[in-house]
XYZ file of C-alpha atoms in Angstrom:
590
model
C 15.006 -29.803 -35.329
C 12.138 -28.259 -33.378
C 12.379 -24.650 -32.263
C 13.230 -24.052 -28.593
C 11.550 -20.992 -27.133
C 13.771 -18.230 -25.776
C 12.573 -18.673 -22.182
C 13.891 -22.257 -22.156
C 16.889 -21.743 -24.410
C 18.283 -18.944 -22.250
C 17.298 -20.337 -18.854
C 20.293 -19.766 -16.516
C 22.451 -22.851 -15.957
C 24.419 -21.491 -13.010
C 24.295 -18.686 -10.489
C 26.492 -16.370 -12.582
C 23.830 -16.332 -15.320
C 21.015 -15.382 -12.945
C 19.669 -11.879 -13.590
C 18.091 -9.522 -11.064
C 18.310 -11.800 -8.015
C 21.713 -10.909 -6.631
C 20.571 -11.070 -3.001
C 19.489 -14.709 -3.367
C 22.543 -15.698 -5.423
C 24.926 -14.184 -2.872
C 23.301 -15.928 0.096
C 23.198 -19.341 -1.576
C 26.718 -19.038 -2.997
C 28.182 -18.192 0.392
C 26.268 -21.035 2.055
C 27.516 -23.527 -0.540
C 31.099 -22.272 -0.337
C 31.126 -22.553 3.461
C 28.942 -25.700 3.335
C 26.477 -24.214 5.824
C 23.549 -26.031 4.239
C 19.971 -25.924 5.465
C 17.735 -28.947 5.031
C 14.746 -27.009 3.582
C 14.556 -23.938 1.342
C 11.496 -21.906 0.394
C 11.635 -19.663 -2.681
C 8.811 -17.138 -3.058
C 8.021 -14.595 -5.741
C 5.742 -13.760 -8.642
C 5.666 -15.739 -11.868
C 8.739 -15.946 -14.065
C 11.325 -14.532 -11.630
C 13.415 -17.723 -11.361
C 12.108 -19.897 -8.510
C 12.345 -23.224 -10.394
C 15.600 -22.147 -12.034
C 17.249 -21.444 -8.675
C 16.019 -24.818 -7.405
C 17.682 -26.657 -10.292
C 20.937 -24.733 -9.934
C 20.942 -25.501 -6.210
C 20.395 -29.212 -6.945
C 23.319 -29.154 -9.395
C 25.528 -27.380 -6.860
C 24.796 -30.057 -4.264
C 25.423 -32.996 -6.645
C 28.055 -31.683 -9.086
C 30.889 -34.175 -9.611
C 33.215 -31.829 -11.487
C 34.770 -32.172 -14.910
C 37.135 -34.870 -13.654
C 34.530 -36.631 -11.549
C 36.247 -35.652 -8.299
C 34.346 -32.481 -7.478
C 32.327 -31.728 -4.362
C 29.670 -29.312 -3.204
C 30.262 -26.057 -5.070
C 28.659 -22.709 -5.816
C 29.818 -23.033 -9.445
C 28.517 -26.308 -10.930
C 30.522 -27.458 -13.934
C 27.516 -28.060 -16.189
C 29.199 -30.969 -17.992
C 29.197 -33.823 -15.477
C 26.467 -36.421 -15.535
C 24.612 -34.930 -12.560
C 24.522 -31.437 -14.084
C 23.424 -32.571 -17.533
C 20.797 -34.972 -16.166
C 19.290 -32.303 -13.904
C 19.147 -29.851 -16.827
C 17.375 -32.440 -18.966
C 15.068 -33.634 -16.168
C 16.466 -37.172 -16.014
C 18.357 -37.132 -12.713
C 16.906 -39.905 -10.560
C 17.749 -38.186 -7.258
C 16.083 -34.902 -8.206
C 12.278 -35.014 -8.028
C 10.000 -32.160 -9.041
C 6.392 -32.318 -7.841
C 3.731 -29.913 -9.090
C 1.519 -29.323 -6.063
C -1.153 -27.687 -8.236
C -2.044 -31.093 -9.722
C -0.682 -33.321 -6.919
C -2.079 -31.684 -3.829
C -3.457 -34.619 -1.875
C -2.017 -36.580 1.023
C -1.566 -39.680 -1.150
C 0.813 -37.918 -3.532
C 2.862 -36.480 -0.648
C 2.967 -39.856 1.109
C 4.211 -41.466 -2.088
C 6.955 -38.843 -2.346
C 7.974 -39.246 1.290
C 8.244 -43.027 0.883
C 11.287 -42.386 -1.316
C 12.970 -40.449 1.506
C 14.015 -43.667 3.298
C 16.260 -44.666 0.382
C 19.692 -43.151 -0.041
C 20.675 -41.376 -3.267
C 21.368 -43.654 -6.227
C 23.642 -41.411 -8.306
C 24.141 -38.133 -6.504
C 25.305 -36.865 -3.169
C 21.851 -35.679 -2.077
C 18.252 -36.416 -2.820
C 16.423 -33.167 -3.649
C 12.628 -32.940 -3.455
C 11.379 -29.835 -5.245
C 7.668 -29.047 -4.637
C 6.403 -26.259 -6.896
C 3.351 -24.122 -5.963
C 3.506 -25.669 -2.502
C 0.700 -23.437 -1.227
C -1.741 -25.577 -3.253
C -1.240 -28.618 -0.984
C -4.159 -29.616 1.212
C -3.959 -29.292 4.992
C -3.637 -33.032 5.434
C -0.788 -33.086 2.911
C 1.024 -30.354 4.821
C 0.540 -32.249 8.068
C 1.836 -35.452 6.486
C 5.142 -33.840 5.499
C 5.775 -31.808 8.667
C 7.833 -34.382 10.560
C 10.015 -35.307 7.605
C 10.411 -31.638 6.694
C 11.626 -30.844 10.207
C 14.086 -33.741 10.588
C 14.893 -35.220 7.176
C 17.758 -37.694 6.643
C 21.132 -36.014 6.165
C 21.112 -36.896 2.465
C 17.700 -35.269 1.767
C 17.035 -31.616 0.910
C 13.629 -30.012 0.455
C 13.160 -27.118 -1.973
C 9.712 -25.482 -1.942
C 8.497 -22.780 -4.312
C 5.334 -20.673 -4.185
C 3.800 -17.520 -5.595
C 1.592 -17.076 -2.501
C 3.538 -17.604 0.746
C 0.618 -16.284 2.827
C -1.201 -19.559 2.149
C 1.663 -21.688 3.439
C 1.062 -22.727 7.081
C 3.350 -21.108 9.659
C 4.416 -24.583 10.796
C 5.960 -25.108 7.341
C 7.442 -21.614 7.075
C 9.208 -22.019 10.416
C 11.001 -25.143 9.157
C 12.370 -23.514 5.986
C 15.023 -21.012 5.037
C 13.001 -18.466 3.045
C 14.213 -16.410 0.071
C 12.028 -13.849 -1.691
C 12.780 -13.450 -5.395
C 11.850 -9.922 -6.411
C 10.209 -8.699 -9.623
C 12.867 -7.333 -11.940
C 13.193 -3.683 -12.835
C 12.355 -2.744 -16.447
C 15.960 -1.614 -16.929
C 17.231 -5.069 -15.906
C 14.801 -6.802 -18.261
C 15.710 -4.394 -21.078
C 19.421 -5.097 -20.706
C 18.919 -8.875 -20.698
C 16.628 -8.749 -23.740
C 19.297 -6.819 -25.595
C 21.861 -9.525 -24.775
C 19.523 -12.333 -25.858
C 18.556 -10.664 -29.153
C 22.175 -9.918 -29.914
C 23.000 -13.598 -29.441
C 20.045 -14.495 -31.686
C 21.104 -11.916 -34.299
C 17.655 -10.326 -34.235
C 17.582 -6.582 -35.014
C 15.586 -4.601 -32.475
C 14.751 -0.945 -31.966
C 15.385 0.447 -28.459
C 11.776 1.674 -28.226
C 10.503 -1.852 -28.911
C 12.659 -3.281 -26.134
C 11.373 -0.635 -23.709
C 7.779 -1.598 -24.484
C 8.518 -5.300 -23.963
C 10.388 -4.636 -20.712
C 7.477 -2.622 -19.294
C 4.874 -5.139 -20.505
C 6.694 -7.985 -18.712
C 5.899 -6.391 -15.313
C 8.993 -7.778 -13.615
C 8.841 -11.304 -15.073
C 11.809 -12.331 -17.210
C 9.942 -15.363 -18.548
C 7.065 -13.141 -19.677
C 9.551 -10.789 -21.302
C 11.159 -13.596 -23.306
C 7.764 -15.040 -24.269
C 6.598 -11.625 -25.492
C 9.868 -11.274 -27.383
C 9.210 -14.590 -29.134
C 5.770 -13.316 -30.114
C 7.159 -9.965 -31.269
C 9.791 -11.665 -33.450
C 7.077 -13.678 -35.143
C 4.842 -10.593 -35.483
C 7.652 -8.537 -37.010
C 8.962 -11.273 -39.341
C 12.269 -11.612 -37.549
C 12.747 -7.994 -36.462
C 11.513 -5.926 -33.527
C 10.187 -2.499 -34.503
C 8.575 -0.117 -32.064
C 5.399 0.435 -34.051
C 4.917 -3.300 -34.577
C 5.464 -4.131 -30.897
C 3.139 -1.314 -29.876
C 0.460 -2.670 -32.184
C 0.976 -6.208 -30.887
C 0.710 -5.153 -27.245
C -2.076 -2.628 -27.847
C 0.036 -0.044 -26.067
C -0.953 3.606 -26.439
C 1.545 5.819 -28.181
C 3.253 8.287 -25.881
C 2.158 11.123 -28.156
C -1.504 10.493 -27.316
C -0.714 10.498 -23.606
C 1.300 13.708 -23.842
C -1.554 15.352 -25.752
C -4.066 14.283 -23.109
C -1.988 15.569 -20.198
C -1.295 18.851 -21.970
C -5.008 19.315 -22.721
C -5.846 18.576 -19.087
C -3.253 21.087 -17.931
C -4.802 23.760 -20.163
C -8.385 22.811 -19.280
C -9.182 22.060 -22.929
C -12.131 19.662 -22.732
C -12.630 19.486 -26.498
C -9.077 18.315 -27.088
C -9.499 15.671 -24.371
C -12.669 14.268 -25.968
C -11.160 14.394 -29.474
C -8.085 12.463 -28.328
C -10.293 9.880 -26.606
C -12.269 9.422 -29.832
C -9.010 8.982 -31.751
C -7.986 6.219 -29.336
C -11.343 4.503 -29.915
C -10.925 4.643 -33.697
C -7.416 3.234 -33.404
C -8.705 0.320 -31.300
C -6.213 1.027 -28.510
C -6.812 -0.240 -24.999
C -8.483 2.141 -22.548
C -6.692 0.459 -19.642
C -3.373 0.866 -21.437
C -4.109 4.578 -21.844
C -4.625 5.099 -18.123
C -1.613 2.939 -17.244
C 0.608 4.948 -19.590
C -0.775 8.206 -18.188
C -0.028 7.015 -14.652
C 3.525 6.116 -15.682
C 4.135 9.535 -17.244
C 2.553 11.365 -14.278
C 4.745 9.417 -11.874
C 7.872 10.500 -13.737
C 6.566 14.076 -13.806
C 6.022 14.019 -10.036
C 9.588 12.808 -9.476
C 10.944 15.594 -11.686
C 8.865 18.179 -9.818
C 10.052 16.894 -6.436
C 13.765 16.205 -6.948
C 14.610 17.305 -10.485
C 16.279 15.220 -13.170
C 18.523 12.423 -11.789
C 22.234 12.616 -12.512
C 22.212 9.161 -14.141
C 19.207 9.851 -16.384
C 19.020 7.854 -19.610
C 20.100 10.253 -22.345
C 18.581 7.990 -25.016
C 15.066 8.137 -23.565
C 12.930 9.823 -26.253
C 10.196 10.758 -23.758
C 12.437 12.658 -21.337
C 12.082 16.067 -23.026
C 8.274 15.891 -23.269
C 7.940 14.722 -19.672
C 10.146 17.581 -18.481
C 8.033 20.062 -20.474
C 4.778 18.759 -18.994
C 6.286 18.744 -15.492
C 6.884 22.479 -15.808
C 3.412 23.040 -17.275
C 1.352 21.226 -14.622
C 1.429 22.211 -10.909
C 2.634 19.455 -8.551
C -0.702 19.209 -6.712
C -2.574 18.665 -9.985
C -0.005 16.033 -11.003
C -0.701 14.120 -7.806
C -4.465 14.455 -8.300
C -4.342 13.232 -11.903
C -2.177 10.261 -10.905
C -4.616 9.236 -8.187
C -7.653 9.547 -10.458
C -5.975 7.505 -13.203
C -5.376 4.642 -10.760
C -8.967 4.777 -9.524
C -10.218 4.976 -13.105
C -8.476 1.703 -13.954
C -10.630 -0.098 -11.394
C -13.801 1.403 -12.893
C -13.241 0.382 -16.520
C -14.619 -3.097 -15.966
C -17.813 -1.731 -14.417
C -18.860 0.253 -17.484
C -20.622 -1.352 -20.480
C -18.250 0.496 -22.825
C -14.632 0.928 -21.749
C -14.118 3.890 -24.078
C -17.102 5.696 -22.556
C -15.594 4.920 -19.133
C -12.239 6.281 -20.321
C -13.888 9.507 -21.499
C -15.653 9.897 -18.145
C -12.385 9.404 -16.260
C -10.677 12.035 -18.399
C -13.533 14.491 -17.943
C -13.411 13.821 -14.219
C -9.803 14.923 -14.274
C -11.043 18.255 -15.622
C -13.914 18.522 -13.144
C -11.631 17.926 -10.163
C -9.060 20.578 -10.985
C -8.078 22.355 -7.737
C -9.527 25.754 -6.857
C -7.842 28.558 -8.753
C -6.836 26.345 -11.706
C -8.107 27.144 -15.230
C -11.616 25.850 -15.908
C -12.715 24.642 -19.339
C -16.307 25.938 -19.069
C -17.098 29.667 -19.194
C -20.396 31.522 -19.165
C -21.219 32.956 -22.599
C -20.178 36.603 -22.901
C -18.527 36.713 -19.484
C -14.836 37.278 -19.023
C -13.070 34.916 -16.646
C -12.707 36.272 -13.117
C -9.303 37.503 -12.090
C -7.551 35.202 -9.643
C -5.390 36.435 -6.845
C -3.403 34.519 -4.253
C -3.120 36.157 -0.838
C 0.151 35.910 1.058
C -0.403 37.461 4.518
C 2.541 38.133 6.760
C 1.173 35.971 9.523
C -1.922 33.888 10.023
C -3.733 32.575 13.109
C -3.447 28.896 14.044
C -5.945 26.054 13.954
C -8.553 27.319 11.475
C -9.492 26.846 7.848
C -10.871 29.689 5.734
C -12.035 28.740 2.258
C -13.521 30.805 -0.603
C -17.217 30.530 -1.511
C -18.378 27.242 -2.996
C -18.178 27.097 -6.780
C -21.445 26.535 -8.658
C -20.412 23.250 -10.238
C -20.983 20.303 -7.854
C -17.849 18.498 -6.748
C -18.066 15.150 -4.898
C -16.632 15.131 -1.412
C -14.154 12.353 -2.207
C -12.427 14.482 -4.831
C -12.148 17.793 -2.978
C -8.694 18.855 -1.831
C -8.206 18.358 1.899
C -9.269 21.573 3.669
C -8.225 20.881 7.245
C -4.729 22.386 7.004
C -3.352 24.765 9.605
C -2.965 28.373 8.463
C 0.450 28.516 10.136
C 1.875 26.414 7.279
C -0.592 26.875 4.385
C -1.906 30.173 3.092
C -5.447 30.126 1.677
C -6.414 31.172 -1.841
C -9.582 33.147 -2.557
C -11.248 34.870 -5.505
C -11.193 38.679 -5.304
C -14.660 40.220 -5.067
C -15.620 43.861 -5.414
C -16.311 45.886 -2.263
C -20.059 46.180 -2.960
C -20.266 42.365 -2.893
C -18.569 42.088 0.474
C -20.566 39.908 2.812
C -21.316 40.447 6.446
C -19.492 38.232 8.934
C -21.869 35.614 10.247
C -20.973 33.487 13.224
C -21.175 29.800 12.337
C -21.552 27.360 15.211
C -18.648 24.953 15.535
C -19.321 21.353 16.275
C -17.301 20.144 19.273
C -16.342 16.517 19.639
C -16.832 15.490 23.284
C -14.440 13.421 25.342
C -15.011 9.642 25.079
C -16.089 9.457 28.682
C -18.616 12.270 28.313
C -20.894 10.634 25.776
C -23.716 10.045 28.263
C -23.706 13.599 29.552
C -26.116 14.646 26.791
C -28.682 12.192 28.091
C -29.203 13.920 31.422
C -30.914 17.195 32.148
C -28.842 17.948 35.258
C -26.402 20.830 34.617
C -22.760 20.611 35.615
C -22.130 22.095 39.073
C -18.873 21.625 41.001
C -19.349 19.532 44.126
C -17.332 19.415 47.365
C -15.475 16.220 46.375
C -15.458 16.683 42.577
C -11.904 17.950 42.165
C -10.489 15.240 44.426
C -12.392 12.435 42.653
C -11.442 13.796 39.220
C -7.751 13.742 40.129
C -7.989 10.181 41.500
C -9.779 8.894 38.380
C -7.310 10.592 36.020
C -4.438 8.892 37.868
C -6.144 5.500 37.562
C -6.706 6.017 33.836
C -3.146 7.245 33.220
C -1.718 4.148 34.942
C -4.208 1.927 33.057
C -5.463 0.550 36.357
C -9.033 0.794 35.034
C -10.216 -0.020 31.526
C -13.401 -0.692 29.594
C -16.551 -0.667 31.750
C -14.678 -0.051 35.002
C -13.173 3.090 33.467
C -16.662 4.130 32.351
C -18.000 3.639 35.901
C -15.240 5.806 37.344
C -15.816 8.576 34.776
C -19.608 8.640 35.110
C -19.765 8.403 38.933
C -19.989 11.343 41.366
C -18.264 11.083 44.745
C -20.893 12.291 47.227
C -19.440 11.105 50.578
C -16.018 9.998 51.725
C -14.262 9.226 54.976
C -11.232 7.188 55.871
C -12.947 3.825 55.440
C -15.831 4.229 52.983
C -16.603 6.231 49.827
C -20.079 6.588 48.336
C -20.529 7.011 44.582
C -23.725 8.141 42.865
C -24.383 6.979 39.305
C -27.232 7.554 36.874
C -26.997 4.514 34.634
C -28.291 1.270 36.034
C -26.045 -0.682 33.671
C -22.999 0.616 35.586
C -24.429 -0.274 39.001
C -23.053 -3.808 38.996
C -21.235 -5.527 41.836
C -18.341 -6.891 39.701
C -17.623 -3.419 38.294
C -17.723 -1.828 41.738
C -15.411 -4.493 43.170
C -12.890 -4.062 40.343
C -12.903 -0.273 40.825
C -12.460 -0.760 44.568
C -9.484 -3.067 43.941
C -7.941 -0.485 41.602
C -8.336 2.217 44.271
C -6.739 -0.010 46.883
C -3.854 -0.682 44.522
C -3.390 3.081 44.157
C -3.154 3.524 47.939
C -6.791 4.284 48.800
C -7.763 1.512 51.195
C -11.494 2.175 51.233
C -14.743 0.330 50.659
C -16.982 1.550 47.838
C -20.752 1.771 47.925
C -22.916 2.940 45.035
C -26.345 4.561 44.882
C -28.541 5.463 41.923
C -29.489 9.088 41.317
C -28.864 12.212 39.240
C -25.257 13.361 39.063
C -23.791 16.851 38.625
C -20.015 16.664 39.150
C -18.362 13.638 37.488
C -14.875 13.334 35.988
C -16.471 12.983 32.562
C -18.416 16.236 33.016
C -15.291 18.028 34.211
C -13.408 16.809 31.129
C -16.273 17.942 28.927
C -16.423 21.373 30.582
C -12.658 21.863 30.231
C -12.775 20.841 26.562
C -15.716 23.158 25.905
C -13.848 26.060 27.515
C -10.757 25.440 25.380
C -12.920 25.131 22.260
C -14.770 28.371 22.987
C -11.489 30.200 23.573
C -10.157 28.909 20.244
C -13.330 29.988 18.408
C -13.171 33.481 19.904
C -9.474 33.783 19.007
C -10.140 32.867 15.386
C -13.293 34.951 14.927
C -11.647 38.052 16.431
C -8.456 37.697 14.406
C -8.017 40.662 11.988
C -6.816 38.487 9.136
C -9.794 36.120 9.378
C -12.178 39.069 9.544
C -10.566 40.529 6.414
C -10.974 37.218 4.575
C -14.641 36.983 5.525
C -15.354 40.621 4.711
C -13.336 41.170 1.539
C -13.425 37.798 -0.165
C -16.709 36.244 0.895
C -14.937 33.444 2.737
C -16.410 31.272 5.422
C -15.115 29.345 8.398
C -15.477 25.627 7.799
C -17.560 24.193 10.647
C -15.523 21.897 12.831
C -12.160 23.104 11.511
C -11.297 25.176 14.578
C -9.396 23.083 17.074
C -7.637 24.240 20.253
C -3.872 23.804 20.054
C -3.401 23.083 23.745
C-alpha cells in the first residue's frame, strides 16, 4: 500500500477537527444549525490554512444523509453515508471543484455554468467550488455574475482565493466572505504533537518548535515539513537534525551576537559571523532569528514576563538576561535594522558579507552615550554623564557636539523631541573647552498662502482696509467657502477701496487676475452676507491676508527663539557642554 502523506491523512473531516479557525467554524456551524444558508461563500487566506478543507466539509454538511439515510442539513456530517464518503474521495457527482489557475477562461466557466440548469443527481445541493478564483479572466468573471447573484435554490457557490484584492468588487458583493487566518506557532505545535503521537513518532520539543515556526502559519506546510523531518531523522525528530534540515541558526549563535552588540564587541561579532559562514547556515535565517529574539526582549522590557509563560521554553532565561543587558531603545533599533537588513541580503553578491555589514551597522548606529567598540590608541574613554535638570524650556532641541564618525541621517535617533518630556544627554567637557554661545539662525516655515511673498520687493505695511479684509478672508477659509485658486486669490489680494456696493482688490500675479476666479470669490462673499461687486486691478501689494499671516507667524517664531536662547538651562548646555541648538527645532507652542 502506498504511503499517504500526513497533510492528506490528517486532513479534517468535520468542523470539530478543524484547528485554528474557530471564528469560521462557529459562523458556519450556527448557519447550518439554523439553516440560514447563503448561496455563495468566499474563503480567503494564505496557503495551507484550510480553505479547500472547509469547502469540502461544508459540501458534506449540505448533502449528508445520516447513518440511517434519513438525515438532513447538519453542522456535524456523519462521515459514513455515501455523500460524505464520495466527497472525501472526490467522486461525488454533485460536488465540482474547478482550479481557476488552469481553467481561467470564459469557456471553462461557461461549461461549468451549463451544469447549473440540472438538478442534483444524488445529493440535496449542487456545490461548485472554484479554487484560486482570483485567477479567472475578466470575461470569465462577467460570465458568472448573473448566476452567482441569483443561482437556482439547489446550487451553492464556494469560492477560495489567496488574493482577495484581485477579485472584482461585483463578485465580492455577492458572496459571504470568511477570512481564514494564519495559525499561531503554538497552535501548530500542539497539533503536530497530536499527529506524531498518533503516528508513534518520537519527537523532541525543540524540533517541534522549529517546525512550527518554519511553517509560518500554514498547517499544511507544517505537516509537509514534518514528513521531510521524519525521513531526514530516520523515523525520529531531533532538534539538531531538524535545525540542520531547515538551515536554522542555533539560538546560541544569536544570543552571542546580541550580547556582543550590547557590549560593543566588534571582534566577537565578526568572529560569530565567520563561524556561521563555516557552518553553512543561512544569513537570512540569522537575521530572522535575531528579530524574533529582539521582539521577545522588547515585550519583556515593556510589560515583563507574562503570567502564562511557557516554563519549558529553553530560551526564556537567556532572553530575559539579554533584555536586562540591552537598553529598550537599542533593542528597538536593532530590531528595525535586522528587518531592513533582510531586504538587503539579495542585493549583495555574497550574503555572508552582507550579513557582516548589517551586524557592523548595528554597532555603528548605537545611540549616543552607548559604549563604542572603537577607541583611540592610548586614550581613556571619556566619562559619560546624563543631566537631569529640574525643569526645561519647551519647544527646543539641544544636542551634544557631533561625533567624529559619520552616521547616515536615516539611522540617527529622532532629535525633534520636546524638552518638557525628554531630557537631553551630553558629554561632559572641561571648563577650558567651553564654547561661546553663537546664535544660529532658525529656518521658519511660512504659511501656505504666503509662498509668493518672497517674490515681491514691497515690504509689509498695514493698510486702512487690511484688518477688515483679513478677517473676512479668514472667515471664508474657515467655512470652506473658498478653496484652491479662489482661496489663493483671496489671500494674495489687497483690499484698496470699498463702499456699500463695490470693492476693489489689487493683485500682483497676473495668473490670479482671471474673471472666473473673481466671480467665484464674489459669489462666496455674497454667500457670507457681503452683497458687493468685485473689481480687480494689477499692481504691487503691501497688506494682504497672506502677508498678515506671515508677519504673525514670524513674530511668534521670533518670540519662541528669544525665549529659548535666553533660557538659563539652554545657556548652561551651550556653555558647559558644547551643545548646539538644532536649526529648525524651535517651534512656537501657541
